[in-house]
Structures are given as C-alpha cells and as structure tokens.
Amino acid sequence: MLSTTAVPGISDLPPMQSDSLLALIALADADPRPEKIDVGVGVYRDGQGRTPILRAVKEAERRLWEQQETKSYLGSVGDKRFAELLRPILLGDHAGDERIAGVQTPGGCGALFLGFKLVRSANPDARLFVGTPTWPNHVPLARGAGLELVEYPYYDREAGEIRFDEMLASLGEARRGDVVLLHGCCHNPTGADLTDAQWDEVTRLVAERGLLPFIDIAYQGLGRGLDEDARGLRGMLAACDEVLIAQSCDKNFGVYRDRVGAFYLKAKRREASATAMAHVLQLAREAWSMPPDHGAAAVRIVLEDEGLRADWLAELDSMRERIARVREQLAAADERLAFIADQYGMFSMLPLSRDQVLHLRERHAVYMADSGRINVLGMADEAVDRFVAAVVETLNDPATHG
Ligand code: LMR
C-alpha cells in the first residue's frame, strides 16, 4: 500500500527573502516620483544618469554580428582567446607564468562560484576568511559551496577607516590552507582600499602562514588605473605559490547583463595547474555547462583591435575621472562626507542607520542599500546637490537617529 505520510514538496517551501540589492532595483523602479535618485546597485552612470553601451563594445558587437558564422559550442572553457587577451591586463608581468591557468565564466559571480567549489574539493577543512563588511553575495556563494566562513574586521563605518590592525590580528589566527578573500580594488561596499603598504603587509602574512589568497577583482581600471588597481593581486602572485582570482569585465567594459568574467588559478607546478583546471571545467560543466558567448566575444574583439582597444581605454579613463570628480563634489559638500574623496571605485558607505536609510527612501526618494552603501555615480549631475541636501537633512534630523 502507498504511504500517505505527508512529504514536503516544492509547495511547502518557506518564504525566501529576496537578494537585497536586486530587490532595491525593483523598489526604485517602482517609485513613481520623478525626482527619485537611485544610488543602489553598482552600475556606472554618466552625467545625464544613463548607463550607455561603450562605443568600443557597440562597434565590437556590430562586427560580431556581421562576422560570426556559427554559434556552435565552444566547450566549458568558453572563448580561449578572451581569457588569453585579459591575462596581461590583469596579471602584468605574471602573464607568461605557465602555472597560472584561466577560463571564461559567467561574470565575476561564476568565477567566485568555481573558486569556492574548487577550494572545497581540494581541502574540505579550509575556512574562508571574509571581511566585514563585504559584497553581500560573497556569503551565500561561499556557503552554497559548503565553506565555513570566518569574518575578519575590515572597515569602521563611523570612523570611515580600514580596521587594519584588527584585520591582521584576525588573519593571524587563520590556519595553513585557510582562504582569505580580498577585494583587488574599489572595495565593495565601502570604497576603502588597502594602501600599497597595507597590501604588502597582508601579502607577507598570507605567504608566511601558508594561506590561500582569493582575489575578487571586479572593478579594475575604475579606481586608480588598470595597473595600479592590479598591484595588490600581482604582489600576491609574486609571493604565493597558490592564488585564486575572480575577474569581472561587467563594470570596466559596461557589459553587466551579458555576464562576462574569468577565473584564474595559480598552482605550484604547471601540471598541477592543468589538473586543477580540469576540476574547474568539470565544476563549470555541472553548473552552466558552457559560459554565454556574446559579451566575452565582444570584449575579445575590442582587445584584439588596436583602435577599439584605445577607445575602450579612453572611455575607461573618462569613467574613472568622473568617479573621482563626483567623489570630490560629495566630499566637499559636508565635512561628514569628507572621507568619500579618499576612496576608490563606485561605492562608499555612509554612516547612516537603517532607519535613516529608510527615511531617505520614503521622504526623499533616495534609494541606497540598507547598509548605507551608495553608488557614488548613481545620480545624474543635476541630482548631486539634491542628494547631498537629503543626506545632510537626514544626518541632522534627530528624529531619524532612532
Ligand atoms: C553591486 O554590488 O551592486 C553589483 O555588483 C551588482 C550585484 O550583482 O550585486
């Protein structure tokens, strides 16, 4: 006889809280107030508040459309040439190191997924040291791969400073083989990057203690410059036998929804790196089989063509300059925002409580992450003064201090 005992099914699942950043996009979109300001999700916006397709990418897409003759499979490795062309940009002098292997992934997220899973396969006891705060999606990605997380203090929101001594003390407790997740540049969500001297100190500690550095670099070129932004990562490659890297082109090529990224690993020997990469390809096969082609192919075309590459670099420069300009403008508006000028990339974290963030949303139609993270480029030029006025009003209003 068939058992009648109730078995939980997909209809019995508990409610799930949606990803807060993605939920914020929907909330801001749904607000009918024309003066709304969306400094939530991390997309570049120009002075008019638009996120245009880069000229070089648009032209590459046109050529791709005209010239691509087949959409037959490329395999789990994706577009090999894409990952090769990125190597010198990312790895600098290490580009020729045969112990470093790379593979195309669906965005930086795909690369993080592969890295976390690979760590879990290689050493199930490895713990992941993750800074507080960090990009919110790091946590579910790592947990989903089965890794145990240990938080290390990273940033003091009230003081607007990196908690460097506490960070070192915490990493000093990591065991050999534990993984340290670091943001290559343009720290998300705080904008507070390690100085060169701090990178050197962390690198020494990581190498001495036999830890595995995992560098997430999603904003290369949007901080101080392409090479400057990769300095910390390259220092790790110089000092450590094993390194993992999650790279994203979504921001520096503006191809967000096309999901363009790469995963690189450095192993002790060339053969070990090839074996590890075979594991990576199997993990990719199980998750998405093969990465989407279009965006990576467009990036490849940009990088292959001297003229398009030069145009991309010029657009990247102008994006970086705009970031620095808006940072200066925000910092000059109120002394409590002065720290914004000393940070890099799209984000800063304002010292606002959740109640104050909600007040800004309801009263001023200003949308930022619950953590107080803002995309400094989220607003058009004409909205900057309004944004500052709203933040200052909120900071000054005792009723919002909860
Ligand atoms: C962000 O942090 O806003 C972006 O990286 C978008 C995302 O996927 O969260």
PDB file of C-alpha atoms and ligand atoms in Angstrom, residues 19 21-22 40-43 135-137 188 219 251 259 347 373, ligand 1:
ATOM      1  CA  ASP A  19      18.515  39.425  -2.552  1.00  0.00           C
ATOM      2  CA  LEU A  21      20.426  44.628  -3.912  1.00  0.00           C
ATOM      3  CA  LEU A  22      18.242  43.113  -6.600  1.00  0.00           C
ATOM      4  CA  GLY A  40      21.592  51.395  -5.079  1.00  0.00           C
ATOM      5  CA  VAL A  41      23.008  48.887  -7.476  1.00  0.00           C
ATOM      6  CA  GLY A  42      26.542  49.283  -8.835  1.00  0.00           C
ATOM      7  CA  VAL A  43      26.223  50.420 -12.414  1.00  0.00           C
ATOM      8  CA  TRP A 135      29.778  42.299  -1.026  1.00  0.00           C
ATOM      9  CA  PRO A 136      26.603  40.616   0.298  1.00  0.00           C
ATOM     10  CA  ASN A 137      26.597  37.896  -2.349  1.00  0.00           C
ATOM     11  CA  ASN A 188      32.531  46.824  -2.487  1.00  0.00           C
ATOM     12  CA  TYR A 219      36.405  47.000 -10.958  1.00  0.00           C
ATOM     13  CA  LYS A 251      31.889  47.006 -14.996  1.00  0.00           C
ATOM     14  CA  ARG A 259      27.833  38.377 -17.683  1.00  0.00           C
ATOM     15  CA  PHE A 347      30.993  52.730  -3.704  1.00  0.00           C
ATOM     16  CA  ARG A 373      26.278  51.828   0.713  1.00  0.00           C
TER      17      ARG A 373
HETATM   18  C1  LMR B   1      26.614  45.570  -6.885  1.00  0.00           C
HETATM   19  O1  LMR B   1      27.294  45.262  -5.900  1.00  0.00           O
HETATM   20  O2  LMR B   1      25.768  46.461  -6.875  1.00  0.00           O
HETATM   21  C2  LMR B   1      26.848  44.846  -8.176  1.00  0.00           C
HETATM   22  O3  LMR B   1      27.969  44.034  -8.071  1.00  0.00           O
HETATM   23  C3  LMR B   1      25.648  44.162  -8.676  1.00  0.00           C
HETATM   24  C4  LMR B   1      25.358  42.884  -7.962  1.00  0.00           C
HETATM   25  O4  LMR B   1      25.289  41.861  -8.640  1.00  0.00           O
HETATM   26  O5  LMR B   1      25.189  42.893  -6.745  1.00  0.00           O
END
